[in-house]
Coordinates of C-alpha atoms in Angstrom, one line a residue:
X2 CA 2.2 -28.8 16.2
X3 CA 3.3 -26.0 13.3
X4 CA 1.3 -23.3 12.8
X5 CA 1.9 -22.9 8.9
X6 CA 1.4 -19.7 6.7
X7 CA 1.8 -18.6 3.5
X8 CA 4.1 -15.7 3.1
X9 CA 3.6 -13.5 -0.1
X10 CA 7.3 -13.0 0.5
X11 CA 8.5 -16.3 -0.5
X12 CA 5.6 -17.8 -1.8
X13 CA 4.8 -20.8 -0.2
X14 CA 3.8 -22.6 3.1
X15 CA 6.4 -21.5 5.9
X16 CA 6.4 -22.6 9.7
X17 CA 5.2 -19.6 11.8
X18 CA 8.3 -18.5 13.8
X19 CA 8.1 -15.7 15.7
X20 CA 10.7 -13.3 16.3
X21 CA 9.7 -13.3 20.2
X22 CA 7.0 -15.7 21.3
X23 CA 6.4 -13.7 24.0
X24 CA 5.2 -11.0 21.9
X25 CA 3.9 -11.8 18.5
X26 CA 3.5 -8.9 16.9
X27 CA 0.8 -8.3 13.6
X28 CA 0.2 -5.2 11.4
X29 CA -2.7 -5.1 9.5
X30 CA -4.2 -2.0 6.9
X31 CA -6.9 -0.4 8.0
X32 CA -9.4 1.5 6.5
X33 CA -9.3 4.9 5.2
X34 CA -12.2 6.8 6.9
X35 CA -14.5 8.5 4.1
X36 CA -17.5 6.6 3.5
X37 CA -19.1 3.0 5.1
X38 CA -16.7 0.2 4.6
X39 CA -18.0 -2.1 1.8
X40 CA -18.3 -6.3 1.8
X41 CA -14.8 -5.9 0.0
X42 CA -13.4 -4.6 3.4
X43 CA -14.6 -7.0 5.5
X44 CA -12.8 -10.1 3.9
X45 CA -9.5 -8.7 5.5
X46 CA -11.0 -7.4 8.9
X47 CA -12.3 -10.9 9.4
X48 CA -9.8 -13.0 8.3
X49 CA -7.4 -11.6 10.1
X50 CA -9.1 -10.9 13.3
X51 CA -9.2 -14.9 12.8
X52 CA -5.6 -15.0 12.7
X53 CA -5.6 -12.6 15.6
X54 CA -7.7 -15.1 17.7
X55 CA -5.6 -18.4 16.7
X56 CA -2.4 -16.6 17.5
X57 CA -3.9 -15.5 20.8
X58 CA -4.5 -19.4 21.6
X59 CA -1.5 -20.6 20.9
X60 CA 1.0 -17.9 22.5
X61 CA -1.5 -16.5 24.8
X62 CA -3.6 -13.5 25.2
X63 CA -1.2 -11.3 26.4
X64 CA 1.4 -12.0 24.3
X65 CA 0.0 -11.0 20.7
X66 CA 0.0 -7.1 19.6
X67 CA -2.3 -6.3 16.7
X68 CA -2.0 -3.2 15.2
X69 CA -4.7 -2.4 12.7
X70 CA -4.1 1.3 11.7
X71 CA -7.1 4.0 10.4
X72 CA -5.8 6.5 7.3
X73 CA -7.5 10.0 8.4
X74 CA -5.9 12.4 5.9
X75 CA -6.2 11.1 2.4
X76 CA -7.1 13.1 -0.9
X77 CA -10.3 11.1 -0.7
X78 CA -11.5 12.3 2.7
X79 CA -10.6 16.0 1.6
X80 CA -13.2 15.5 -1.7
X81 CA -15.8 14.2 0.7
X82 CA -15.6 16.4 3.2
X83 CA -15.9 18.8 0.7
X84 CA -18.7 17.8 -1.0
X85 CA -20.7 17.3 1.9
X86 CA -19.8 20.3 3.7
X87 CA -18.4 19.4 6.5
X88 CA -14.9 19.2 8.6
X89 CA -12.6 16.8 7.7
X90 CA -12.4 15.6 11.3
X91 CA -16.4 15.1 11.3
X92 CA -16.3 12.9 8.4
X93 CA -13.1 10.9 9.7
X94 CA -14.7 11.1 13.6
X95 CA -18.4 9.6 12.3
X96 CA -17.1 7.6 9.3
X97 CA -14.5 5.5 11.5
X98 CA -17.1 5.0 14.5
X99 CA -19.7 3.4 11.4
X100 CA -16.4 0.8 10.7
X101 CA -16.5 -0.1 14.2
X102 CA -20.2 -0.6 14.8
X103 CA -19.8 -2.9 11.2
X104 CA -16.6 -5.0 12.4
X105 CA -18.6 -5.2 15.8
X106 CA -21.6 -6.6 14.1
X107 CA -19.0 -9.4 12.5
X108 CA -17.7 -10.1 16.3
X109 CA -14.6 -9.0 14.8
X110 CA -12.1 -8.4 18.4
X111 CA -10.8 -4.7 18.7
X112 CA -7.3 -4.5 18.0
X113 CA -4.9 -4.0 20.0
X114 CA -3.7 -1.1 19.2
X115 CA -5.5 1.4 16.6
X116 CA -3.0 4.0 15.7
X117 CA -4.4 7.1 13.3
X118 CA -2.5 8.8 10.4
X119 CA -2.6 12.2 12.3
X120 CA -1.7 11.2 15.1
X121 CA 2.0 10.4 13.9
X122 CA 3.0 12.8 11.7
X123 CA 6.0 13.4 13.6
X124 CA 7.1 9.8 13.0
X125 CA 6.5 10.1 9.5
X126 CA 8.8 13.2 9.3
X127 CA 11.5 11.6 11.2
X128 CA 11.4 8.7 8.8
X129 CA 11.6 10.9 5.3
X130 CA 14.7 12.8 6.7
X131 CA 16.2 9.9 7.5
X132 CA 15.9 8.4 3.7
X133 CA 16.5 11.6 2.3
X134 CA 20.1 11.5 4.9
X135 CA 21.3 8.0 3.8
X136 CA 20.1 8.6 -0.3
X137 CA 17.4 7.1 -0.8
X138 CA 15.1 10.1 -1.4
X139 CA 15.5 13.7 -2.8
X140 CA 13.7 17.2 -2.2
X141 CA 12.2 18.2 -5.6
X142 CA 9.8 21.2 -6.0
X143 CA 8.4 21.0 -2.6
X144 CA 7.8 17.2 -2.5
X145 CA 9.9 14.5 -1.0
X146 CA 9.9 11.3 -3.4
X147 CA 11.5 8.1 -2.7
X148 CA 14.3 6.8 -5.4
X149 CA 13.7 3.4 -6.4
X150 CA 16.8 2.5 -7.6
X151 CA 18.2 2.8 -4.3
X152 CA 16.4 -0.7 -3.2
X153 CA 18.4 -2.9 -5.4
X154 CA 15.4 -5.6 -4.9
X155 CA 12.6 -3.4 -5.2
X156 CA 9.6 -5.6 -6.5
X157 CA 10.5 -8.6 -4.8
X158 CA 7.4 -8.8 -2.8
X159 CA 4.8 -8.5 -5.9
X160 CA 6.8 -10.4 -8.0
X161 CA 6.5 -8.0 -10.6
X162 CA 8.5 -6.7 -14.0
X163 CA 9.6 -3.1 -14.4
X164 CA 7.1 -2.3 -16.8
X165 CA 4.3 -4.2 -15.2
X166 CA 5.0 -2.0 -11.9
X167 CA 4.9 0.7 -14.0
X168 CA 1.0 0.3 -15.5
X169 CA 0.0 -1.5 -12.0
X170 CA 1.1 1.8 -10.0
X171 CA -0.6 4.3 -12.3
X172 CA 2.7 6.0 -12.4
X173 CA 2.1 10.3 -12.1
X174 CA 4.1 11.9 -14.7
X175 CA 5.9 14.5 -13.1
X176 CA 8.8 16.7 -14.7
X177 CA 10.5 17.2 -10.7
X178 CA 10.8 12.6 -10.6
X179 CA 14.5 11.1 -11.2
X180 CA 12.6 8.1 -12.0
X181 CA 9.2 6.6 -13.2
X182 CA 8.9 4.7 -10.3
X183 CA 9.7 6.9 -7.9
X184 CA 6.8 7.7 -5.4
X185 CA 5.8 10.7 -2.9
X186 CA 6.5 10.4 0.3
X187 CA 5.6 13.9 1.3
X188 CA 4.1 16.5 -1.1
X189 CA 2.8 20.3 -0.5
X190 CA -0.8 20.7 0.5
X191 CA -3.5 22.8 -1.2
X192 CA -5.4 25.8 0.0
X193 CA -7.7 24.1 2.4
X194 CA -6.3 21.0 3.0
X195 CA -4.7 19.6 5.9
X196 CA -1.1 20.5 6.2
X197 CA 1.9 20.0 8.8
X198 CA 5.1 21.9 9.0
X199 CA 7.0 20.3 6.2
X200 CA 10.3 18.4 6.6
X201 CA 14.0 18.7 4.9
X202 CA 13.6 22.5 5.0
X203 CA 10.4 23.1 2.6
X204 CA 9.4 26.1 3.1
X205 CA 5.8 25.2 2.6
X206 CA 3.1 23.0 4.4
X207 CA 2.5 19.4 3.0
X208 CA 1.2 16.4 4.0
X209 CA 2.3 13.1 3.7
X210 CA 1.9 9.9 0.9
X211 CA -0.4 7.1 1.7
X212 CA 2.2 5.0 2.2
X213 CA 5.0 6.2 4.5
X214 CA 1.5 6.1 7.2
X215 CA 2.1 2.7 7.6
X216 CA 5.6 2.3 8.1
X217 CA 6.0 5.2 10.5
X218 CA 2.7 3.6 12.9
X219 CA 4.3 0.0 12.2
X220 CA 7.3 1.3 13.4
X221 CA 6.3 3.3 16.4
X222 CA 3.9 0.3 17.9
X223 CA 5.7 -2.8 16.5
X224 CA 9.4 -2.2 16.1
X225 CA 11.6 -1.9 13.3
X226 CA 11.1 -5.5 12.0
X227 CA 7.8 -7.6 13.7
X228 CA 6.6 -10.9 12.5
X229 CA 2.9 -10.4 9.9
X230 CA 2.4 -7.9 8.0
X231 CA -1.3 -8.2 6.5
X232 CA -4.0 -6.9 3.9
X233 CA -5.7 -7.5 1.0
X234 CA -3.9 -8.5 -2.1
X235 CA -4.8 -5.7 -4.0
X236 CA -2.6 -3.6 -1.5
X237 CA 0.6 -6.0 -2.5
X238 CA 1.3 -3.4 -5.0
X239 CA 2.4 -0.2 -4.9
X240 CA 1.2 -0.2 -1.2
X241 CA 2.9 -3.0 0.5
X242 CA 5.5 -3.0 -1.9
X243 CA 6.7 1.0 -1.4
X244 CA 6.1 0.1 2.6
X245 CA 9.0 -2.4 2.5
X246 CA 11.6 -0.1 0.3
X247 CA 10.8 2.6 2.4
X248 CA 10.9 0.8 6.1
X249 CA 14.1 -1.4 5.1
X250 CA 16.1 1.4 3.2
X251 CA 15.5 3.9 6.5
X252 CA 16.4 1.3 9.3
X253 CA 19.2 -0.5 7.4
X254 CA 17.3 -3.8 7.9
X255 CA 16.9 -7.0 5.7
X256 CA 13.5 -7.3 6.7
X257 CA 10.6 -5.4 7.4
X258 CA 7.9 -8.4 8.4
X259 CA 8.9 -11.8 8.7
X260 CA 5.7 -13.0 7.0
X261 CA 3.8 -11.0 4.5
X262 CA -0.3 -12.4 4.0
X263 CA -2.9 -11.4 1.7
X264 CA -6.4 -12.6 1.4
X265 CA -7.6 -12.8 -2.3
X266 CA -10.2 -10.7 -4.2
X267 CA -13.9 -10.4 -3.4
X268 CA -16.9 -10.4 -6.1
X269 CA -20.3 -10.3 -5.9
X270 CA -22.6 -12.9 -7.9
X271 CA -20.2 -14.1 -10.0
X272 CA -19.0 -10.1 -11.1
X273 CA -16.3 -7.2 -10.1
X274 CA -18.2 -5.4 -7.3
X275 CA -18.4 -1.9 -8.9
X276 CA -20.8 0.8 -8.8
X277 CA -21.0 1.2 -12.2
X278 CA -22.1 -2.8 -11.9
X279 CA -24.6 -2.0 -9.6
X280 CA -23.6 -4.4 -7.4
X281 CA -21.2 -2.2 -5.2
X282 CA -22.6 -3.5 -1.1
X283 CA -21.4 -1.9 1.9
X284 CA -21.5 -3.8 5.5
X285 CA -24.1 -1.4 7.1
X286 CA -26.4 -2.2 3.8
X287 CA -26.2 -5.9 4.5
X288 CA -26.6 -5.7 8.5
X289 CA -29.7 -2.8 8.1
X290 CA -31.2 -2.6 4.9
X291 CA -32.9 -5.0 2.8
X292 CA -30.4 -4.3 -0.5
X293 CA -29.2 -7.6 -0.5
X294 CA -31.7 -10.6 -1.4
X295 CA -34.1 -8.5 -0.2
X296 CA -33.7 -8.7 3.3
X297 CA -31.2 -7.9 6.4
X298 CA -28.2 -10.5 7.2
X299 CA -27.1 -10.9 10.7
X300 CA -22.8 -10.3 11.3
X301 CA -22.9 -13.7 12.5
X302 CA -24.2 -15.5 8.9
X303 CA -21.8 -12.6 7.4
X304 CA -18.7 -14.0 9.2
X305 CA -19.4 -17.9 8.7
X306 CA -20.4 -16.8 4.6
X307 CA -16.9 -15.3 4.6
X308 CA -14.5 -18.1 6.1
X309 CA -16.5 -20.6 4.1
X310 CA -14.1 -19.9 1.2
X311 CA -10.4 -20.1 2.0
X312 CA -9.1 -17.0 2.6
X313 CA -6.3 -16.8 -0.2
X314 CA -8.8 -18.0 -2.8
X315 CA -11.5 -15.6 -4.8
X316 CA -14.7 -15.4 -2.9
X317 CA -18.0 -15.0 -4.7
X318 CA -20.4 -13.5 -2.1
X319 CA -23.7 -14.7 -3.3
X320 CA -27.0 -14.8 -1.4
X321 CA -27.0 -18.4 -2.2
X322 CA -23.7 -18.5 0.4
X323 CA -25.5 -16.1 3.1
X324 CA -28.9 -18.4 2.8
X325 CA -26.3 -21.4 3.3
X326 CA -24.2 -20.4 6.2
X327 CA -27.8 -19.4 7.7
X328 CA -28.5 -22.6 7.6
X329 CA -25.3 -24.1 8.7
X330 CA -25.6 -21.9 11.8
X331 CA -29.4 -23.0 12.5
X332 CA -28.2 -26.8 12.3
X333 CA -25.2 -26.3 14.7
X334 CA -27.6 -24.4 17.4
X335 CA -30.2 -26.8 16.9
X336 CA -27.1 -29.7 17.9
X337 CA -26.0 -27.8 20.5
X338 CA -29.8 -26.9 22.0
X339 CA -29.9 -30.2 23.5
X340 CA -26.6 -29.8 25.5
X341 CA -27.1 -26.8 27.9
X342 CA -24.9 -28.0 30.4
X343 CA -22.3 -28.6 27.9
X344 CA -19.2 -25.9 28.4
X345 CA -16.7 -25.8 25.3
X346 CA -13.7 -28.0 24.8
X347 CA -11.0 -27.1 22.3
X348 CA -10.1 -30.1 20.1
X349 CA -6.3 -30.0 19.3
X350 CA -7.6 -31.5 15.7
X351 CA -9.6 -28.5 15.1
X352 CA -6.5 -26.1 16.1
X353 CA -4.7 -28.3 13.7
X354 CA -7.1 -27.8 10.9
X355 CA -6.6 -23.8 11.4
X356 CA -2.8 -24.0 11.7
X357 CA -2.8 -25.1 8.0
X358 CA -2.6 -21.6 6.7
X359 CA -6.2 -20.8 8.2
X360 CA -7.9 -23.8 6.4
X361 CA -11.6 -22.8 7.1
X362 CA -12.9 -25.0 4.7
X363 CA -11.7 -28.0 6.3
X364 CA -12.5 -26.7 9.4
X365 CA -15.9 -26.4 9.0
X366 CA -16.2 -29.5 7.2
X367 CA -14.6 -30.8 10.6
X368 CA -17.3 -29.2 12.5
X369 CA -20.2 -30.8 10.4
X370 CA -18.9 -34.0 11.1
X371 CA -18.6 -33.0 14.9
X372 CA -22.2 -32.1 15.0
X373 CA -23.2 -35.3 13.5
X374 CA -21.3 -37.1 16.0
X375 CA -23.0 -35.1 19.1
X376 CA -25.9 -36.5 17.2
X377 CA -24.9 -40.1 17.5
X378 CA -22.6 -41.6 19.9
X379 CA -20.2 -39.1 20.9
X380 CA -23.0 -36.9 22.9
X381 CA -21.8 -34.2 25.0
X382 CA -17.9 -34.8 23.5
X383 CA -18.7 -33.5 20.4
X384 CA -21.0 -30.9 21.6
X385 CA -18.0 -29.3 23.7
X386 CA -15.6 -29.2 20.8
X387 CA -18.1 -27.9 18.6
X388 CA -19.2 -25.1 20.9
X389 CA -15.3 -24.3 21.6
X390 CA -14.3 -24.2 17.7
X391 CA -17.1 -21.8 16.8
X392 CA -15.7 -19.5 19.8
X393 CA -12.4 -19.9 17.9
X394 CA -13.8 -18.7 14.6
X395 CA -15.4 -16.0 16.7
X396 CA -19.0 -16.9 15.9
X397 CA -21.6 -18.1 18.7
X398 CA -23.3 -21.2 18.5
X399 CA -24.9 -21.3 21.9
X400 CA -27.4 -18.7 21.8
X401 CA -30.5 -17.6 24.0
X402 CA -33.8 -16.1 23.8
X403 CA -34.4 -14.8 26.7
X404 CA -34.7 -11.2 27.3
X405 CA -35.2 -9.1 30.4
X406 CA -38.8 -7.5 30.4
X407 CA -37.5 -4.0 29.8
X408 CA -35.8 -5.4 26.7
X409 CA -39.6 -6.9 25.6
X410 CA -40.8 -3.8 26.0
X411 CA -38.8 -1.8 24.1
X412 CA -39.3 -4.7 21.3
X413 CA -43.2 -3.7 21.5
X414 CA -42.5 0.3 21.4
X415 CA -40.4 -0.4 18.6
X416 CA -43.5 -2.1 16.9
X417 CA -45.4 0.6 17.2
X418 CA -43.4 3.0 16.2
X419 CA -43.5 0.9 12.9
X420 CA -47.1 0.8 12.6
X421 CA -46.5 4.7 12.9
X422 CA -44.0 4.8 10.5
X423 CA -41.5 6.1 12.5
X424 CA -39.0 5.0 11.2
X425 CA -36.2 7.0 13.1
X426 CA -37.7 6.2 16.5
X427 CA -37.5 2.7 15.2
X428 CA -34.0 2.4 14.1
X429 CA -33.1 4.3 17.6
X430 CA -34.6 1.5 19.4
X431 CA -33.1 -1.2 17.2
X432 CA -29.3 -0.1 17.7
X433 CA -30.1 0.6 21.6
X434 CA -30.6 -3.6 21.8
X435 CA -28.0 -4.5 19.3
X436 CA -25.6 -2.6 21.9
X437 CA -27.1 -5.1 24.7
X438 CA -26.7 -8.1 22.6
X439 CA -30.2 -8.2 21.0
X440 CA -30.3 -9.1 17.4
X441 CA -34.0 -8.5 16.1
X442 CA -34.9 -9.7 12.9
X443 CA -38.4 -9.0 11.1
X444 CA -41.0 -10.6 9.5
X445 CA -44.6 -11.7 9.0
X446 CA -46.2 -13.9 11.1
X447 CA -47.7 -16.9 8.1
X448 CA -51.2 -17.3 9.5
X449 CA -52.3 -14.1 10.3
X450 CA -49.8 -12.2 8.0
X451 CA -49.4 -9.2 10.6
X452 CA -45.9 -7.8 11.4
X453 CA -44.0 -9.4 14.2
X454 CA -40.5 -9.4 15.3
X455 CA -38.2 -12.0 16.8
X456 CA -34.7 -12.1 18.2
X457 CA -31.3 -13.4 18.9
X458 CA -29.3 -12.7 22.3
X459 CA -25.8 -13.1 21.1
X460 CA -23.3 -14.5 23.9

């Protein structure tokens, strides 16, 4: 059995051939660490911590390195940290650890490696010396700027015209540039920013361009050429597209992934998620506020709502899609209730499903039909391969309600503290379960309308 992709690069359906099965090796962009991550952000950390998983089964745990990086210096986190009055390595410290309670709420896997932007600006010097050494990249005024026209293919990857590159990469104006296209790839810093020693001999402190970051971590945890290289399509161009020139032009290489993947764009209720639309949703507003269709969705009905929709294909994240993954999730436990003894049973159909360029779709039409056959004849068959694909999608199915008496009690306290409108106290207590596994949800009991909370232990 193939495991079949679709590669940006060459745009179509290629067999999955990695360079050295015994270490399959995956960069995907992170975030960059200012503010909560929003549902736009969580299309990529899921479908590719599905690829991550499906990789994992077929070559082995121990032989797949993901690398998701986080950006830390960015003219973005300076503003922020700015406007609220803080340090810059605050805002990056508590705004990364929100991204990993939100991916953790999704049962997203940590990644293998995590590399930060700070941590490698030594790399990233190395690698601007060594274009600006073999010509393809020039000192001007203090900055370091990469000369397209030395990548006689530059553009290859997005597919795109001169002039469409051009208006797609907001292109600065700048009297000290050879060229139009040509991008930073280190540029002085301001008074009270972050700054390094510069390299080439400036005289002056700088910092570097978003996107020498990623090809200097890529680099120093994956090699000079690995196998994916993933993100959201908005990031094929300039991002992914300078990462390439710059990675192949300073290693002399044809190639800088094998396989380039991009999942497609996200919009909510039919419109562009914007804030001037009003419609502009982080993560942490979905898992803890009632923002959203008016109540809280649990990382589990987030994850299912999200791989419902193929991951190359526009999504439209509705609360029409959350109330029906819900359900689809409350249908597949139900199945699975009456099979305790049950333990889960990979179906090579399943796998085969997912090695068709992540079909999801089809896979969880697959699973439907497996939980109607646990239904009929196929009993405790079915119920094993539908217990072992949700573990592959990285969502539970076989879930329990029973909590220790100290967990009960602090269910009660938390009740009270609700009554008291303590809210804080309440929240505290909240996050204190979810770190055990405890998934409350809240509500009002029909008959005598008083407030009474339930839960989900997630295994």
């Amino acid at each position: 059995m193939s495991l079949l992709l679709y590669n940006t690069l060459t745009r179509r359906k290629d067999v999955f051939r990695p360079i050295d099965p015994q270490n399959v090796r995956m960069y995907v962009c992170g975030p960059t660490v200012y503010d909560y991550a929003h549902i736009g952000n969580a299309r990529p950390a899921i479908v590719f911590d599905l690829l991550f998983r499906l990789l994992r089964h077929v070559y082995g745990d121990t032989h797949v390195t993901y690398v998701r990086n986080i950006t830390d210096v960015d003219d973005k986190i300076n503003a922020r940290a700015a406007d609220e009055g803080v340090s810059i390595r605050d805002l990056t410290e508590r705004t990364a650890a929100q991204y990993h309670a939100d991916l953790k709420a999704l049962n997203c896997l940590p990644p293998t490696i995590e590399p930060r932007a700070t941590e490698h600006i030594g790399q990233m010097k190395k690698m601007i010396e060594t274009l600006v050494e073999n010509g393809c990249a020039y000192v001007a005024e203090d900055h370091v700027l990469f000369a397209v026209a030395s990548m006689k293919d530059y553009g290859r990857l997005s597919g795109r015209s001169l002039d469409e590159m051009i208006a797609g990469a907001r292109v600065e104006v700048a009297p000290y540039k050879r060229d139009a296209m040509d991008f930073v790839l280190w540029k002085p810093s301001k008074p009270g920013e972050p700054g390094w020693d510069s390299p080439c001999g400036i005289a002056v402190q700088g910092r570097p361009g978003w996107h020498i970051e990623c090809s200097a971590m890529s680099e120093t945890h994956l090699g000079k050429t690995f196998d994916i290289h993933g993100g959201g399509i908005d990031l094929t161009f300039p991002h992914h597209e300078n990462e390439l020139a710059q990675s192949r032009c300073a290693h002399g290489t044809d190639m800088m992934a094998s396989v380039w993947m991009h999942n497609g764009f996200l919009q909510v209720e039919g419109r562009k998620m914007s804030k001037s639309e009003g419609n502009f949703i982080t993560i942490h507003q979905l898992l803890e506020t009632e923002t959203f269709g008016g109540r809280k969705w649990p990382g589990d009905v987030l994850r299912l709502a999200m791989l419902m929709t193929h991951y190359r294909e526009p999504i439209d994240f509705s609360v029409r899609k959350l109330e029906q993954a819900e359900a689809t999730l409350a249908g597949w436990r139900r199945t699975l209730s009456e099979f305790e003894g049950v333990t889960p049973e990979m179906s090579g159909r399943f796998v085969e499903i997912l090695s068709d360029d992540l079909n999801t779709p089809q896979a969880i039409t697959w699973m439907h039909e497996c939980a109607g056959d646990a239904k009929g004849g196929e009993g405790a068959v079915a119920a094993a391969a539908l217990l072992a694909a949700g573990d592959l999608l990285g969502i539970a199915l076989r879930v329990s309600n029973e909590i220790s008496d100290a967990a009960r009690k602090l269910v009660e306290e938390r009740l009270a503290f609700i009554r008291e409108k303590n809210w804080a106290e309440a929240d505290r207590i909240r996050d204190a379960l979810r770190e055990q596994g405890i998934q409350l949800k809240d509500g009002k009991d029909p008959a005598t309308g008083e407030r009474v909370t339930t839960w989900e232990v997630m295994q």
